[in-house]
PDB file of C-alpha atoms in Angstrom:
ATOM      1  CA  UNK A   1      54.296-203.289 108.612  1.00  0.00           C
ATOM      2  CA  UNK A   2      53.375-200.737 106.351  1.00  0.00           C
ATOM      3  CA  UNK A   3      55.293-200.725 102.495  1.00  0.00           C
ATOM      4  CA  UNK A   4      53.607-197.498 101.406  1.00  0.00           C
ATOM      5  CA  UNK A   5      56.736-195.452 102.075  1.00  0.00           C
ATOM      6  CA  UNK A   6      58.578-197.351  99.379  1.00  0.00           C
ATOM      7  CA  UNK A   7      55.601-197.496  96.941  1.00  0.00           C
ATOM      8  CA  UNK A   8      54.693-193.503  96.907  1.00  0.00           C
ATOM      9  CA  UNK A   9      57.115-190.600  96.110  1.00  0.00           C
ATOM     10  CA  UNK A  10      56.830-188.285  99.477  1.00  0.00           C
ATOM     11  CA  UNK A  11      54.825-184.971  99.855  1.00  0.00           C
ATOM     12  CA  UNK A  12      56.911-181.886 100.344  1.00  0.00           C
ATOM     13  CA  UNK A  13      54.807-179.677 102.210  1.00  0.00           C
ATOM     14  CA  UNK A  14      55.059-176.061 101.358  1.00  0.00           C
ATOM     15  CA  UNK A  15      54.256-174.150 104.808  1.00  0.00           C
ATOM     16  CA  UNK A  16      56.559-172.208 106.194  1.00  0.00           C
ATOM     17  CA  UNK A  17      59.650-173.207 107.251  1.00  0.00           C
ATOM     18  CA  UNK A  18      59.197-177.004 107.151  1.00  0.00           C
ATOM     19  CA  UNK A  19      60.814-179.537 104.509  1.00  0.00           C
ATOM     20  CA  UNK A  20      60.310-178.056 101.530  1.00  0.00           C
ATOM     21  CA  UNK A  21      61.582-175.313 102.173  1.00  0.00           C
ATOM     22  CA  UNK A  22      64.722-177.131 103.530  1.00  0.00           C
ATOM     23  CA  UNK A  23      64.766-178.989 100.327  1.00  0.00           C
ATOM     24  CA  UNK A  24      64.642-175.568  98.138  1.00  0.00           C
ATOM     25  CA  UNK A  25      66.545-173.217 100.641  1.00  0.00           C
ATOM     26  CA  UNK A  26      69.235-170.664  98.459  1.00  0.00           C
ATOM     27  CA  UNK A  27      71.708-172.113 101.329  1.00  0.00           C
ATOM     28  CA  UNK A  28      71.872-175.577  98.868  1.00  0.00           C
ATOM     29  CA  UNK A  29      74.993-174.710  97.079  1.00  0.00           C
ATOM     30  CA  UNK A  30      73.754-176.081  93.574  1.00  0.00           C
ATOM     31  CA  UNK A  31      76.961-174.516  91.905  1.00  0.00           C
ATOM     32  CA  UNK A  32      79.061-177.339  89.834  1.00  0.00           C
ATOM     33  CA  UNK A  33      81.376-179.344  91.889  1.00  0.00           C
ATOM     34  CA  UNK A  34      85.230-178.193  90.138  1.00  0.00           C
ATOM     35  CA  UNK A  35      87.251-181.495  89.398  1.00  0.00           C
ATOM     36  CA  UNK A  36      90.345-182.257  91.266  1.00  0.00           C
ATOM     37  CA  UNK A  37      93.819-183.749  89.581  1.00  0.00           C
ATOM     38  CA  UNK A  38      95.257-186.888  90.341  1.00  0.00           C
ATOM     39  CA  UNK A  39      98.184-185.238  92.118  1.00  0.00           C
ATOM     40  CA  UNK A  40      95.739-183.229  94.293  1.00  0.00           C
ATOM     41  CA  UNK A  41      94.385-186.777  95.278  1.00  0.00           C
ATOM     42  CA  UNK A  42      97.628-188.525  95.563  1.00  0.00           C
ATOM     43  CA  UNK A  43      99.058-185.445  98.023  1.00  0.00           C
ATOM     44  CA  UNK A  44      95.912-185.952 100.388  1.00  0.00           C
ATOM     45  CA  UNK A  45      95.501-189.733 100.208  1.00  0.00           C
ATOM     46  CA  UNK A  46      99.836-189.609 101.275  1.00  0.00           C
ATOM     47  CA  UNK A  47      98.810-187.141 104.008  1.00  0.00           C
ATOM     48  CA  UNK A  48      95.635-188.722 105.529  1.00  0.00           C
ATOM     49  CA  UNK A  49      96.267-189.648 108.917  1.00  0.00           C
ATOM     50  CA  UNK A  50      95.219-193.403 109.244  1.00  0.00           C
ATOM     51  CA  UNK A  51      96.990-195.904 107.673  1.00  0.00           C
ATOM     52  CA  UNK A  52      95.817-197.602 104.486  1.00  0.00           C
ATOM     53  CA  UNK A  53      94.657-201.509 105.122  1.00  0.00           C
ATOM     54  CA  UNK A  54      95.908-202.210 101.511  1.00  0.00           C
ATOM     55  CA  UNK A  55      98.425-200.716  99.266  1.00  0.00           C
ATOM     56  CA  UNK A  56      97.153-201.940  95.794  1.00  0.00           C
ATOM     57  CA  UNK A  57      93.879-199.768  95.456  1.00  0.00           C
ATOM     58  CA  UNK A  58      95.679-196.661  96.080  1.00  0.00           C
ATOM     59  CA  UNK A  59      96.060-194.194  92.845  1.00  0.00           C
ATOM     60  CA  UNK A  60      99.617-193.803  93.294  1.00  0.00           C
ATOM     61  CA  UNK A  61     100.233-197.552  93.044  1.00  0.00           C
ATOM     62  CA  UNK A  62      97.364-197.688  90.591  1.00  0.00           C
ATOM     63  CA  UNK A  63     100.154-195.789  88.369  1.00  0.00           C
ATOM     64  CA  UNK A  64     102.690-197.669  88.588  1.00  0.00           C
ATOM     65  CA  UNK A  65     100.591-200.538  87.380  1.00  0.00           C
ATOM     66  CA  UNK A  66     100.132-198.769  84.445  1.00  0.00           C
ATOM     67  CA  UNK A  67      96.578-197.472  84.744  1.00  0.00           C
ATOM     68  CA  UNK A  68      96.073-194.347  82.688  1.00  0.00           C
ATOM     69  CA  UNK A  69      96.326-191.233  84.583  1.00  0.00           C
ATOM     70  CA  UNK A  70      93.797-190.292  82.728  1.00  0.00           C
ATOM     71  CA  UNK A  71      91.163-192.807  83.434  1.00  0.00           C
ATOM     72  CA  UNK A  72      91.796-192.260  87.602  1.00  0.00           C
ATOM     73  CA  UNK A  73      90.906-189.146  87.005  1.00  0.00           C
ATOM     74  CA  UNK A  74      87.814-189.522  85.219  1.00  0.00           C
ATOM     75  CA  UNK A  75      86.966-191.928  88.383  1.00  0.00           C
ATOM     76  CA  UNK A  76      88.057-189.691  91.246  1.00  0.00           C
ATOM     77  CA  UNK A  77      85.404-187.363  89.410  1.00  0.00           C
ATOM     78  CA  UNK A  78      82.679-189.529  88.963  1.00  0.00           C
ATOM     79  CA  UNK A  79      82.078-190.075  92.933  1.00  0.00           C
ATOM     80  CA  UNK A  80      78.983-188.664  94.211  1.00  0.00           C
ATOM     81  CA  UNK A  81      76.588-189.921  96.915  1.00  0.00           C
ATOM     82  CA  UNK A  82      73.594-192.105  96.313  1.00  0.00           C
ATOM     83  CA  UNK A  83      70.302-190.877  98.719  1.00  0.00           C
ATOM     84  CA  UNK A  84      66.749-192.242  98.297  1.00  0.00           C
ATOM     85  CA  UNK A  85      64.243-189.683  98.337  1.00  0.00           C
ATOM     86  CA  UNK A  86      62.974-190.778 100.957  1.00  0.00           C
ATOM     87  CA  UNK A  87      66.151-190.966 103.077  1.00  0.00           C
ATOM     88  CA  UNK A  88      66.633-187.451 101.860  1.00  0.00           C
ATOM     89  CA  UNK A  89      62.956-186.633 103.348  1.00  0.00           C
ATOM     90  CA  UNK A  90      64.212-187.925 106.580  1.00  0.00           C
ATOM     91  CA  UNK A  91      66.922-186.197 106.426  1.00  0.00           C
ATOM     92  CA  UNK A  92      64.943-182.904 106.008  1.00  0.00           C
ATOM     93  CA  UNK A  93      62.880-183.884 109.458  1.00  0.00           C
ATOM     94  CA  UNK A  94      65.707-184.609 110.887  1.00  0.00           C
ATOM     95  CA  UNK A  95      67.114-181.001 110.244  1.00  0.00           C
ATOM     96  CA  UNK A  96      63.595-179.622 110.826  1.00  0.00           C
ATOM     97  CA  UNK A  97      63.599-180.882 114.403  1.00  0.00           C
ATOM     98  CA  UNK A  98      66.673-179.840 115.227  1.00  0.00           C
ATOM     99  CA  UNK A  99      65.863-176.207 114.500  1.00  0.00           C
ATOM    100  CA  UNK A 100      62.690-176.221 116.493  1.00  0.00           C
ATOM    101  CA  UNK A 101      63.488-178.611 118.790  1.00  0.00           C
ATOM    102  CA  UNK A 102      67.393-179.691 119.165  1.00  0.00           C
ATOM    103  CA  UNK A 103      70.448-178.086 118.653  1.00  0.00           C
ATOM    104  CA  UNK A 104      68.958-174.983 116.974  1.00  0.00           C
ATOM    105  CA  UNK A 105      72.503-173.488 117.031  1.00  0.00           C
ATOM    106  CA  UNK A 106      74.322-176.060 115.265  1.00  0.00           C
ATOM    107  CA  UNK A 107      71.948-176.712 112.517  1.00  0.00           C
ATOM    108  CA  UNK A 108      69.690-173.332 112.270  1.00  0.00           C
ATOM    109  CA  UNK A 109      72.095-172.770 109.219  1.00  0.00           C
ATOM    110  CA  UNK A 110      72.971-175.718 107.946  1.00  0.00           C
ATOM    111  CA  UNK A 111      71.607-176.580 104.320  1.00  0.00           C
ATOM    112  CA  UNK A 112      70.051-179.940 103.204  1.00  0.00           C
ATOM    113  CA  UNK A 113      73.144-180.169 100.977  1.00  0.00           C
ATOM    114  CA  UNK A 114      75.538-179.691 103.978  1.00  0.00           C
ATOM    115  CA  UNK A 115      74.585-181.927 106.353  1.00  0.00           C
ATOM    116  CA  UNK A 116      74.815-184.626 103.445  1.00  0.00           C
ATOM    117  CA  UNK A 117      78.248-183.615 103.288  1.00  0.00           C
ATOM    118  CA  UNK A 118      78.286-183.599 107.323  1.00  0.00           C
ATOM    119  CA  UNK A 119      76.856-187.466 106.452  1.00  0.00           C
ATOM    120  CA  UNK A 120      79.730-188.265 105.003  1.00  0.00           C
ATOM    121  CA  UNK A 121      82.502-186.331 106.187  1.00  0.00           C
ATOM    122  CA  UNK A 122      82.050-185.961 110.045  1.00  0.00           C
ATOM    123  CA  UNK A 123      82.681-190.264 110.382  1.00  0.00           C
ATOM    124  CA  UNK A 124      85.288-192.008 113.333  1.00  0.00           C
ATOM    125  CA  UNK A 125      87.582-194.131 111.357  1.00  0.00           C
ATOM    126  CA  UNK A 126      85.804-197.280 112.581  1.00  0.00           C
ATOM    127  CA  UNK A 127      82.468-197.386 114.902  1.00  0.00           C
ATOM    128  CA  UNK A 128      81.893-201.495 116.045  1.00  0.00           C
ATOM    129  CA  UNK A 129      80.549-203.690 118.225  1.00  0.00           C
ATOM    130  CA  UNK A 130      77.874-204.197 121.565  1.00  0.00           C
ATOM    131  CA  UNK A 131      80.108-201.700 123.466  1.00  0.00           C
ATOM    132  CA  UNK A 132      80.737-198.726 120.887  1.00  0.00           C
ATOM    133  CA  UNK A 133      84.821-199.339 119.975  1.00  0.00           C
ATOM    134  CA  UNK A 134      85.846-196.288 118.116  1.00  0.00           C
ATOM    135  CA  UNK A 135      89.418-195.086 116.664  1.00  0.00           C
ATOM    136  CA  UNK A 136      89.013-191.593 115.168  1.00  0.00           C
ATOM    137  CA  UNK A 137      91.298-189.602 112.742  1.00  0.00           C
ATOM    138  CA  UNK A 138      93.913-188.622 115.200  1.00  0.00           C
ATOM    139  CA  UNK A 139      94.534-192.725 115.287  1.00  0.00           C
ATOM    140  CA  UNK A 140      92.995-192.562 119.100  1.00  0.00           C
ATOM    141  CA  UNK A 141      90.722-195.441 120.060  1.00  0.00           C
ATOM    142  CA  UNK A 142      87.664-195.281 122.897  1.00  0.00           C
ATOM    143  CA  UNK A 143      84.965-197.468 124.075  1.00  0.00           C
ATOM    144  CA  UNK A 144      81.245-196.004 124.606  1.00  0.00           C
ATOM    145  CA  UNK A 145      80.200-192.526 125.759  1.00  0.00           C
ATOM    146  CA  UNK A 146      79.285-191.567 122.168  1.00  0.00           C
ATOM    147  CA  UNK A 147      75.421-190.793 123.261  1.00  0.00           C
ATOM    148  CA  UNK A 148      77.574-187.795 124.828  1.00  0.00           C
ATOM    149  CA  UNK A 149      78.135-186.021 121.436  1.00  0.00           C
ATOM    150  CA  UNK A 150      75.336-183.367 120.879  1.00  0.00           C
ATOM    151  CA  UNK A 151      74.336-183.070 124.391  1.00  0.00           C
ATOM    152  CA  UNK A 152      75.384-181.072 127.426  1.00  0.00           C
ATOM    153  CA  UNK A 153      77.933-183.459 128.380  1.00  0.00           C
ATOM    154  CA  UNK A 154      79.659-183.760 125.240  1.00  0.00           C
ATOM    155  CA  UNK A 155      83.662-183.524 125.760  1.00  0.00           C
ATOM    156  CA  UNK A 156      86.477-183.175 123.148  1.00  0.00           C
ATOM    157  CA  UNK A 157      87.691-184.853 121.148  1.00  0.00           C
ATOM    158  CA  UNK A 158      83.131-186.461 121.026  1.00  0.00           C
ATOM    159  CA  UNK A 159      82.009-183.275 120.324  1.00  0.00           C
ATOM    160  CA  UNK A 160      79.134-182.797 117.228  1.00  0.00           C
ATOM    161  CA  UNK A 161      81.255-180.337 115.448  1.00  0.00           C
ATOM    162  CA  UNK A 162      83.658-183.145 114.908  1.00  0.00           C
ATOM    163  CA  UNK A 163      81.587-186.080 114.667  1.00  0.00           C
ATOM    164  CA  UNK A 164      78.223-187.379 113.590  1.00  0.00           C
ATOM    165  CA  UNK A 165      75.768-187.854 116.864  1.00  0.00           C
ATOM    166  CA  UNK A 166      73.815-191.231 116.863  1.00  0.00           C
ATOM    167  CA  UNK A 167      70.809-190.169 115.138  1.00  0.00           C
ATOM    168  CA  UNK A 168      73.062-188.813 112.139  1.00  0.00           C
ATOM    169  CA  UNK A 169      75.122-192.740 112.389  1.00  0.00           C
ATOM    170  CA  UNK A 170      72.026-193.674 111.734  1.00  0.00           C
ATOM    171  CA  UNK A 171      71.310-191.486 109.195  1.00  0.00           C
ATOM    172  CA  UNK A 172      74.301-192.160 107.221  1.00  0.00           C
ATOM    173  CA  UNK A 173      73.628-195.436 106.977  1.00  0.00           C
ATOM    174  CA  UNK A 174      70.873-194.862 104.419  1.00  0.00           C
ATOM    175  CA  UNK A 175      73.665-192.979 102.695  1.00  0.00           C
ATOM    176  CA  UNK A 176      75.851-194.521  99.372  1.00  0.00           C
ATOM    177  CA  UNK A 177      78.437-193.649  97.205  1.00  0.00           C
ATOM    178  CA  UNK A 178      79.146-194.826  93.722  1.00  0.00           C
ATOM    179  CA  UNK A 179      81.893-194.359  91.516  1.00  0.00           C
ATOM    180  CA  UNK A 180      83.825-195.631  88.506  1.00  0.00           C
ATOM    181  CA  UNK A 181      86.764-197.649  89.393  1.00  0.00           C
ATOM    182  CA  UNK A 182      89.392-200.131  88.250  1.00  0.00           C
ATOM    183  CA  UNK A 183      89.337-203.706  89.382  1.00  0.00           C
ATOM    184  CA  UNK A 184      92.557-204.935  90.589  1.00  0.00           C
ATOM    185  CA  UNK A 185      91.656-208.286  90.769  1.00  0.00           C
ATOM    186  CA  UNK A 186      88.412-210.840  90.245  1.00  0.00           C
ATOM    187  CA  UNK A 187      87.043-209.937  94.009  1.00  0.00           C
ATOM    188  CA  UNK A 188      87.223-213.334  94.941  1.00  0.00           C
ATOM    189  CA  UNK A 189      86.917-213.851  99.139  1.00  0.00           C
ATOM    190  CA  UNK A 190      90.490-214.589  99.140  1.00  0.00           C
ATOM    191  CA  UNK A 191      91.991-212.185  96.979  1.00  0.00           C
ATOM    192  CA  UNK A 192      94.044-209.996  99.868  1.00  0.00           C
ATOM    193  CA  UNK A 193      93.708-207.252  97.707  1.00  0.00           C
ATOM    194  CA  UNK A 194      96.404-208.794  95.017  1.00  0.00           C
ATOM    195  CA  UNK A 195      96.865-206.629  91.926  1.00  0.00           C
ATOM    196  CA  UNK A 196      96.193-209.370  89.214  1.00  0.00           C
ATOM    197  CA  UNK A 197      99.256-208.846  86.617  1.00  0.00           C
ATOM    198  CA  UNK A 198      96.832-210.651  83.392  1.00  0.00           C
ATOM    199  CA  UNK A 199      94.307-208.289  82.813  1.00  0.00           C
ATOM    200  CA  UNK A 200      92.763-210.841  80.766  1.00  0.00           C
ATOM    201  CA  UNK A 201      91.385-212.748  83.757  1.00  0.00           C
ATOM    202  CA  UNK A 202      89.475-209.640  85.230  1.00  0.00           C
ATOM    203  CA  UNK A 203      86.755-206.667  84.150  1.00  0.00           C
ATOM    204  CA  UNK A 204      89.389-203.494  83.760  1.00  0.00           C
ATOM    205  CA  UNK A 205      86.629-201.190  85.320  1.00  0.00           C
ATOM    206  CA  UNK A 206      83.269-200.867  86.176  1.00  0.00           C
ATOM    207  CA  UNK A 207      80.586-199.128  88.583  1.00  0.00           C
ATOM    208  CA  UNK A 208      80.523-199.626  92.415  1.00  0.00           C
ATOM    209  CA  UNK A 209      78.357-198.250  95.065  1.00  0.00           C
ATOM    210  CA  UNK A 210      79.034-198.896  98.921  1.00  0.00           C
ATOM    211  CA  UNK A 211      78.171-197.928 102.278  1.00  0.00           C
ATOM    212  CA  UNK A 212      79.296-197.915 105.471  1.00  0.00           C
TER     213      UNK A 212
END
């Protein structure tokens, strides 16, 4: 197998309407990103449909355990997404071949910059196994027909404007986010999510990056 793709920055052609143009269309919104309050987060993480698997790593609880309002906020600010260049290349073929070749109305005016945010934001709740279980946001759970979504068949609630089609799972999954964050606890395999009371035995905060 070849490793040149790693080794070599890609080539973004310049004719016509094809990646680079993608990559430098005035449809990238390039304007700062305002930052959000901690109560802004706290109202949407208390309204978010699905419940929380642990309690301890929430902000609001985060509070009460006496971490500085101040520093969640500087952390809830800091998130951004991590792309390789050239998973962001792919990306812009991806978006190219829709336009000539796929869904031209769905993505004909979608930015490079959007469907990054469509990456991250158009996920089911959970996506596992051999047969395709799902649960999306509404808390409903389904098994297979999720090659439906983008096609002719598609039916609600698997429809594309709601949820990432295979190609974009696949996508996504070449997709990161980092942040700064507090550490509740040493990480060990068997730490349940347990806010550790003596700070002394664990790093107060650091960097993290994840996937799905």
């Amino acid at each position: 197998m070849s490793t040149d793709w790693f080794t070599t920055s890609p080539v973004w052609s310049a004719k016509g309407d094809d990646h680079k143009s993608i990559l430098l269309s005035t449809r990238n919104n390039l304007n700062p990103i305002p930052d959000v309050t901690l109560p802004d987060i706290i109202e949407k993480s208390t309204n978010f449909p699905i419940e929380f698997p642990t309690e301890s790593v929430r902000c609001r609880q985060l509070l009460k355990n006496k971490i500085p309002e101040v520093v969640l906020e500087k952390n809830i600010n800091s998130t951004y997404p991590v792309i390789h260049e050239h998973a962001l290349y792919l990306c812009s073929i991806f978006l190219n071949h829709q336009v000539k070749h796929g869904n031209r109305t769905f993505y004909q005016n979608m930015s490079l910059l959007d469907f990054i945010d469509r990456l991250l934001s158009k996920r089911a709740v959970s996506f596992v196994g051999v047969r395709d279980l799902y649960m999306l946001l509404d808390g409903s759970k389904g098994v297979g027909n999720w090659e439906s979504i983008g096609s002719g068949n598609e039916a609600p609630p698997l429809v594309l404007e709601k949820y990432l089609s295979y190609d974009e799972i696949r996508l996504s999954a070449l997709l990161s986010v980092s942040s700064h964050t507090c550490f509740v606890n040493d990480g060990n395999r068997r730490n349940e999510g347990v806010f550790e009371e003596d700070r002394k035995k664990v790093e107060e905060d650091g960097v993290i990056i994840g996937n799905n």
